[in-house]
mmCIF file of N, CA and C in Angstrom:
data_model
loop_
_atom_site.group_PDB
_atom_site.id
_atom_site.type_symbol
_atom_site.label_atom_id
_atom_site.label_comp_id
_atom_site.label_asym_id
_atom_site.label_seq_id
_atom_site.Cartn_x
_atom_site.Cartn_y
_atom_site.Cartn_z
ATOM 1 N N MET L 21 -13.520 -13.142 -37.098
ATOM 2 C CA MET L 21 -13.275 -11.704 -36.992
ATOM 3 C C MET L 21 -12.780 -11.333 -35.605
ATOM 4 N N MET L 22 -13.470 -11.804 -34.564
ATOM 5 C CA MET L 22 -13.079 -11.467 -33.197
ATOM 6 C C MET L 22 -11.755 -12.133 -32.846
ATOM 7 N N ARG L 23 -11.533 -13.333 -33.331
ATOM 8 C CA ARG L 23 -10.255 -14.043 -33.095
ATOM 9 C C ARG L 23 -9.083 -13.251 -33.669
ATOM 10 N N ALA L 24 -9.242 -12.750 -34.895
ATOM 11 C CA ALA L 24 -8.164 -11.985 -35.521
ATOM 12 C C ALA L 24 -7.934 -10.689 -34.746
ATOM 13 N N LEU L 25 -8.993 -10.044 -34.305
ATOM 14 C CA LEU L 25 -8.840 -8.802 -33.537
ATOM 15 C C LEU L 25 -8.085 -9.040 -32.234
ATOM 16 N N LEU L 26 -8.399 -10.131 -31.552
ATOM 17 C CA LEU L 26 -7.699 -10.472 -30.311
ATOM 18 C C LEU L 26 -6.234 -10.797 -30.564
ATOM 19 N N GLU L 27 -5.950 -11.497 -31.669
ATOM 20 C CA GLU L 27 -4.564 -11.809 -32.018
ATOM 21 C C GLU L 27 -3.754 -10.524 -32.281
ATOM 22 N N TYR L 28 -4.360 -9.586 -33.019
ATOM 23 C CA TYR L 28 -3.678 -8.320 -33.279
ATOM 24 C C TYR L 28 -3.503 -7.488 -31.995
ATOM 25 N N ALA L 29 -4.494 -7.543 -31.113
ATOM 26 C CA ALA L 29 -4.380 -6.835 -29.840
ATOM 27 C C ALA L 29 -3.260 -7.432 -29.003
ATOM 28 N N ALA L 30 -3.108 -8.756 -29.017
ATOM 29 C CA ALA L 30 -2.021 -9.430 -28.309
ATOM 30 C C ALA L 30 -0.670 -9.012 -28.885
ATOM 31 N N LEU L 31 -0.572 -8.967 -30.187
ATOM 32 C CA LEU L 31 0.660 -8.516 -30.815
ATOM 33 C C LEU L 31 0.947 -7.050 -30.481
ATOM 34 N N GLY L 32 -0.115 -6.252 -30.430
ATOM 35 C CA GLY L 32 0.065 -4.850 -30.037
ATOM 36 C C GLY L 32 0.583 -4.723 -28.608
ATOM 37 N N CYS L 33 0.112 -5.595 -27.716
ATOM 38 C CA CYS L 33 0.615 -5.569 -26.331
ATOM 39 C C CYS L 33 2.100 -5.960 -26.278
ATOM 40 N N VAL L 34 2.505 -6.898 -27.088
ATOM 41 C CA VAL L 34 3.912 -7.293 -27.134
ATOM 42 C C VAL L 34 4.777 -6.137 -27.637
ATOM 43 N N ALA L 35 4.319 -5.491 -28.717
ATOM 44 C CA ALA L 35 5.055 -4.361 -29.262
ATOM 45 C C ALA L 35 5.071 -3.186 -28.281
ATOM 46 N N ALA L 36 3.942 -2.919 -27.644
ATOM 47 C CA ALA L 36 3.869 -1.853 -26.660
ATOM 48 C C ALA L 36 4.801 -2.136 -25.476
ATOM 49 N N GLY L 37 4.914 -3.398 -25.102
ATOM 50 C CA GLY L 37 5.827 -3.784 -24.023
ATOM 51 C C GLY L 37 7.264 -3.505 -24.378
ATOM 52 N N LEU L 38 7.642 -3.808 -25.620
ATOM 53 C CA LEU L 38 9.008 -3.512 -26.074
ATOM 54 C C LEU L 38 9.270 -2.005 -26.050
ATOM 55 N N VAL L 39 8.355 -1.232 -26.573
ATOM 56 C CA VAL L 39 8.526 0.233 -26.617
ATOM 57 C C VAL L 39 8.521 0.835 -25.236
ATOM 58 N N ALA L 40 7.550 0.463 -24.422
ATOM 59 C CA ALA L 40 7.463 1.019 -23.062
ATOM 60 C C ALA L 40 8.635 0.607 -22.201
ATOM 61 N N GLY L 41 9.072 -0.642 -22.332
ATOM 62 C CA GLY L 41 10.254 -1.073 -21.592
ATOM 63 C C GLY L 41 11.484 -0.320 -22.011
ATOM 64 N N TRP L 42 11.673 -0.131 -23.291
ATOM 65 C CA TRP L 42 12.828 0.613 -23.781
ATOM 66 C C TRP L 42 12.783 2.082 -23.312
ATOM 67 N N LEU L 43 11.601 2.685 -23.404
ATOM 68 C CA LEU L 43 11.478 4.082 -22.946
ATOM 69 C C LEU L 43 11.749 4.200 -21.451
ATOM 70 N N THR L 44 11.239 3.260 -20.690
ATOM 71 C CA THR L 44 11.459 3.287 -19.232
ATOM 72 C C THR L 44 12.938 3.175 -18.928
ATOM 73 N N PHE L 45 13.619 2.311 -19.628
ATOM 74 C CA PHE L 45 15.068 2.163 -19.410
ATOM 75 C C PHE L 45 15.820 3.421 -19.859
ATOM 76 N N ALA L 46 15.427 3.935 -21.035
ATOM 77 C CA ALA L 46 16.126 5.087 -21.596
ATOM 78 C C ALA L 46 15.960 6.339 -20.695
ATOM 79 N N LEU L 47 14.798 6.484 -20.091
ATOM 80 C CA LEU L 47 14.559 7.671 -19.263
ATOM 81 C C LEU L 47 15.049 7.510 -17.822
ATOM 82 N N GLY L 48 14.990 6.291 -17.302
ATOM 83 C CA GLY L 48 15.312 6.124 -15.888
ATOM 84 C C GLY L 48 16.537 5.303 -15.623
ATOM 85 N N ARG L 49 17.093 4.619 -16.629
ATOM 86 C CA ARG L 49 18.260 3.753 -16.452
ATOM 87 C C ARG L 49 18.035 2.686 -15.393
ATOM 88 N N ASP L 50 16.783 2.217 -15.329
ATOM 89 C CA ASP L 50 16.415 1.168 -14.341
ATOM 90 C C ASP L 50 16.028 -0.086 -15.102
ATOM 91 N N VAL L 51 16.900 -1.060 -15.140
ATOM 92 C CA VAL L 51 16.642 -2.276 -15.904
ATOM 93 C C VAL L 51 15.464 -3.035 -15.318
ATOM 94 N N ARG L 52 15.438 -3.178 -13.998
ATOM 95 C CA ARG L 52 14.332 -3.925 -13.377
ATOM 96 C C ARG L 52 13.002 -3.249 -13.616
ATOM 97 N N GLY L 53 12.968 -1.933 -13.480
ATOM 98 C CA GLY L 53 11.725 -1.197 -13.736
ATOM 99 C C GLY L 53 11.272 -1.337 -15.180
ATOM 100 N N ALA L 54 12.235 -1.306 -16.114
ATOM 101 C CA ALA L 54 11.903 -1.452 -17.534
ATOM 102 C C ALA L 54 11.354 -2.835 -17.821
ATOM 103 N N LEU L 55 11.958 -3.876 -17.209
ATOM 104 C CA LEU L 55 11.436 -5.224 -17.391
ATOM 105 C C LEU L 55 10.066 -5.380 -16.775
ATOM 106 N N GLN L 56 9.843 -4.742 -15.658
ATOM 107 C CA GLN L 56 8.565 -4.817 -14.977
ATOM 108 C C GLN L 56 7.457 -4.226 -15.885
ATOM 109 N N VAL L 57 7.729 -3.086 -16.491
ATOM 110 C CA VAL L 57 6.767 -2.476 -17.381
ATOM 111 C C VAL L 57 6.523 -3.361 -18.601
ATOM 112 N N ALA L 58 7.614 -3.831 -19.197
ATOM 113 C CA ALA L 58 7.484 -4.702 -20.399
ATOM 114 C C ALA L 58 6.708 -5.960 -20.052
ATOM 115 N N LEU L 59 6.999 -6.570 -18.900
ATOM 116 C CA LEU L 59 6.311 -7.793 -18.548
ATOM 117 C C LEU L 59 4.812 -7.572 -18.307
ATOM 118 N N ASP L 60 4.455 -6.410 -17.820
ATOM 119 C CA ASP L 60 3.016 -6.109 -17.646
ATOM 120 C C ASP L 60 2.300 -6.178 -18.997
ATOM 121 N N PHE L 61 2.895 -5.552 -19.997
ATOM 122 C CA PHE L 61 2.296 -5.600 -21.343
ATOM 123 C C PHE L 61 2.301 -7.002 -21.902
ATOM 124 N N TRP L 62 3.401 -7.728 -21.709
ATOM 125 C CA TRP L 62 3.481 -9.083 -22.243
ATOM 126 C C TRP L 62 2.512 -10.010 -21.558
ATOM 127 N N LEU L 63 2.264 -9.787 -20.266
ATOM 128 C CA LEU L 63 1.264 -10.585 -19.569
ATOM 129 C C LEU L 63 -0.124 -10.293 -20.123
ATOM 130 N N ALA L 64 -0.399 -9.032 -20.424
ATOM 131 C CA ALA L 64 -1.687 -8.667 -21.040
ATOM 132 C C ALA L 64 -1.825 -9.358 -22.393
ATOM 133 N N GLY L 65 -0.766 -9.386 -23.158
ATOM 134 C CA GLY L 65 -0.804 -10.076 -24.459
ATOM 135 C C GLY L 65 -1.058 -11.568 -24.274
ATOM 136 N N GLY L 66 -0.439 -12.159 -23.251
ATOM 137 C CA GLY L 66 -0.656 -13.610 -22.986
ATOM 138 C C GLY L 66 -2.087 -13.841 -22.592
ATOM 139 N N MET L 67 -2.682 -12.949 -21.786
ATOM 140 C CA MET L 67 -4.076 -13.148 -21.379
ATOM 141 C C MET L 67 -5.004 -13.023 -22.616
ATOM 142 N N LEU L 68 -4.680 -12.091 -23.523
ATOM 143 C CA LEU L 68 -5.499 -11.989 -24.738
ATOM 144 C C LEU L 68 -5.382 -13.245 -25.598
ATOM 145 N N ARG L 69 -4.189 -13.812 -25.639
ATOM 146 C CA ARG L 69 -4.019 -15.043 -26.416
ATOM 147 C C ARG L 69 -4.792 -16.196 -25.768
ATOM 148 N N LEU L 70 -4.880 -16.174 -24.462
ATOM 149 C CA LEU L 70 -5.653 -17.237 -23.800
ATOM 150 C C LEU L 70 -7.145 -17.102 -24.136
ATOM 151 N N ALA L 71 -7.608 -15.919 -24.424
ATOM 152 C CA ALA L 71 -8.996 -15.753 -24.827
ATOM 153 C C ALA L 71 -9.271 -16.384 -26.197
ATOM 154 N N VAL L 72 -8.225 -16.466 -26.991
ATOM 155 C CA VAL L 72 -8.379 -17.031 -28.349
ATOM 156 C C VAL L 72 -8.042 -18.534 -28.353
ATOM 157 N N ARG L 73 -6.907 -18.877 -27.772
ATOM 158 C CA ARG L 73 -6.454 -20.264 -27.756
ATOM 159 C C ARG L 73 -6.294 -20.704 -26.328
ATOM 160 N N THR L 74 -6.894 -21.818 -25.985
ATOM 161 C CA THR L 74 -6.804 -22.319 -24.602
ATOM 162 C C THR L 74 -6.047 -23.642 -24.568
ATOM 163 N N ASP L 75 -4.928 -23.682 -25.280
ATOM 164 C CA ASP L 75 -4.102 -24.913 -25.235
ATOM 165 C C ASP L 75 -3.063 -24.779 -24.115
ATOM 166 N N TRP L 76 -2.381 -25.873 -23.828
ATOM 167 C CA TRP L 76 -1.416 -25.897 -22.726
ATOM 168 C C TRP L 76 -0.223 -25.011 -22.956
ATOM 169 N N ARG L 77 0.205 -24.925 -24.206
ATOM 170 C CA ARG L 77 1.386 -24.109 -24.510
ATOM 171 C C ARG L 77 1.138 -22.630 -24.204
ATOM 172 N N THR L 78 -0.003 -22.126 -24.677
ATOM 173 C CA THR L 78 -0.352 -20.725 -24.396
ATOM 174 C C THR L 78 -0.496 -20.461 -22.900
ATOM 175 N N LEU L 79 -1.117 -21.409 -22.214
ATOM 176 C CA LEU L 79 -1.259 -21.265 -20.751
ATOM 177 C C LEU L 79 0.101 -21.281 -20.062
ATOM 178 N N ALA L 80 1.011 -22.144 -20.524
ATOM 179 C CA ALA L 80 2.338 -22.223 -19.930
ATOM 180 C C ALA L 80 3.114 -20.931 -20.131
ATOM 181 N N VAL L 81 3.013 -20.362 -21.334
ATOM 182 C CA VAL L 81 3.733 -19.102 -21.609
ATOM 183 C C VAL L 81 3.187 -17.983 -20.711
ATOM 184 N N ALA L 82 1.908 -17.878 -20.570
ATOM 185 C CA ALA L 82 1.316 -16.872 -19.677
ATOM 186 C C ALA L 82 1.749 -17.101 -18.242
ATOM 187 N N ALA L 83 1.772 -18.345 -17.811
ATOM 188 C CA ALA L 83 2.163 -18.653 -16.436
ATOM 189 C C ALA L 83 3.639 -18.317 -16.196
ATOM 190 N N VAL L 84 4.521 -18.602 -17.156
ATOM 191 C CA VAL L 84 5.926 -18.269 -17.001
ATOM 192 C C VAL L 84 6.106 -16.759 -16.918
ATOM 193 N N ILE L 85 5.401 -16.016 -17.752
ATOM 194 C CA ILE L 85 5.505 -14.550 -17.730
ATOM 195 C C ILE L 85 5.042 -14.052 -16.372
ATOM 196 N N LEU L 86 3.963 -14.613 -15.861
ATOM 197 C CA LEU L 86 3.434 -14.173 -14.541
ATOM 198 C C LEU L 86 4.439 -14.478 -13.433
ATOM 199 N N VAL L 87 5.059 -15.651 -13.437
ATOM 200 C CA VAL L 87 6.027 -16.008 -12.420
ATOM 201 C C VAL L 87 7.250 -15.105 -12.471
ATOM 202 N N VAL L 88 7.779 -14.871 -13.690
ATOM 203 C CA VAL L 88 8.933 -14.003 -13.831
ATOM 204 C C VAL L 88 8.592 -12.593 -13.364
ATOM 205 N N ARG L 89 7.399 -12.104 -13.703
ATOM 206 C CA ARG L 89 7.012 -10.764 -13.272
ATOM 207 C C ARG L 89 6.906 -10.681 -11.756
ATOM 208 N N LYS L 90 6.331 -11.702 -11.122
ATOM 209 C CA LYS L 90 6.202 -11.679 -9.663
ATOM 210 C C LYS L 90 7.577 -11.724 -9.010
ATOM 211 N N LEU L 91 8.471 -12.541 -9.513
ATOM 212 C CA LEU L 91 9.835 -12.616 -8.960
ATOM 213 C C LEU L 91 10.559 -11.284 -9.135
ATOM 214 N N LEU L 92 10.346 -10.632 -10.257
ATOM 215 C CA LEU L 92 10.951 -9.345 -10.500
ATOM 216 C C LEU L 92 10.414 -8.287 -9.553
ATOM 217 N N VAL L 93 9.124 -8.289 -9.307
ATOM 218 C CA VAL L 93 8.529 -7.333 -8.364
ATOM 219 C C VAL L 93 9.089 -7.535 -6.965
ATOM 220 N N VAL L 94 9.243 -8.780 -6.546
ATOM 221 C CA VAL L 94 9.832 -9.059 -5.228
ATOM 222 C C VAL L 94 11.270 -8.562 -5.165
ATOM 223 N N SER L 95 12.010 -8.787 -6.225
ATOM 224 C CA SER L 95 13.410 -8.323 -6.281
ATOM 225 C C SER L 95 13.511 -6.801 -6.255
ATOM 226 N N VAL L 96 12.639 -6.132 -7.014
ATOM 227 C CA VAL L 96 12.649 -4.646 -7.021
ATOM 228 C C VAL L 96 12.286 -4.100 -5.652
ATOM 229 N N ASN L 97 11.289 -4.674 -5.043
ATOM 230 C CA ASN L 97 10.885 -4.189 -3.700
ATOM 231 C C ASN L 97 11.978 -4.427 -2.669
ATOM 232 N N GLN L 98 12.657 -5.543 -2.751
ATOM 233 C CA GLN L 98 13.746 -5.830 -1.834
ATOM 234 C C GLN L 98 14.903 -4.851 -2.065
ATOM 235 N N ALA L 99 15.216 -4.545 -3.293
ATOM 236 C CA ALA L 99 16.308 -3.612 -3.607
ATOM 237 C C ALA L 99 15.946 -2.205 -3.097
ATOM 238 N N ARG L 100 14.707 -1.811 -3.234
ATOM 239 C CA ARG L 100 14.281 -0.502 -2.715
ATOM 240 C C ARG L 100 14.372 -0.442 -1.197
ATOM 241 N N ARG L 101 13.937 -1.518 -0.538
ATOM 242 C CA ARG L 101 14.031 -1.563 0.907
ATOM 243 C C ARG L 101 15.509 -1.480 1.379
ATOM 244 N N ASP L 102 16.378 -2.196 0.675
ATOM 245 C CA ASP L 102 17.793 -2.146 1.015
ATOM 246 C C ASP L 102 18.372 -0.746 0.851
ATOM 247 N N ARG L 103 17.996 -0.069 -0.236
ATOM 248 C CA ARG L 103 18.477 1.279 -0.468
ATOM 249 C C ARG L 103 17.971 2.256 0.609
ATOM 250 N N LEU L 104 16.699 2.113 0.981
ATOM 251 C CA LEU L 104 16.146 2.967 2.054
ATOM 252 C C LEU L 104 16.850 2.682 3.386
ATOM 253 N N ARG L 105 17.118 1.440 3.670
ATOM 254 C CA ARG L 105 17.803 1.061 4.902
ATOM 255 C C ARG L 105 19.212 1.667 4.936
ATOM 256 N N GLU L 106 19.915 1.626 3.778
ATOM 257 C CA GLU L 106 21.272 2.196 3.713
ATOM 258 C C GLU L 106 21.237 3.698 3.914
ATOM 259 N N ARG L 107 20.255 4.350 3.352
ATOM 260 C CA ARG L 107 20.117 5.830 3.515
ATOM 261 C C ARG L 107 19.879 6.192 4.969
ATOM 262 N N ASN L 108 18.998 5.418 5.617
ATOM 263 C CA ASN L 108 18.670 5.717 6.994
ATOM 264 C C ASN L 108 19.839 5.436 7.962
ATOM 265 N N GLU L 109 20.634 4.426 7.631
ATOM 266 C CA GLU L 109 21.758 4.083 8.486
ATOM 267 C C GLU L 109 22.976 4.937 8.215
ATOM 268 N N GLY L 110 23.145 5.356 6.958
ATOM 269 C CA GLY L 110 24.365 6.077 6.576
ATOM 270 C C GLY L 110 24.159 7.517 6.532
#
């Protein structure tokens, strides 16, 4: 029973990530921000799946999502710093 509930919650996180990412893009036209929001939900789904299944494949998927999310955050922060620097100089 608990396993099925966690699986459905993980699927809900994936679906919520798709919807939230799409809404973020539709409202702000920011692809990186939309991916960041979607990846947060997908990471949550991966963590929920790890609670159910602790095999290497599930762990690898969660790790890849985490690495992609971290790289995206670094990229977004760098782009914001560059824009602020351009505003201050120009």
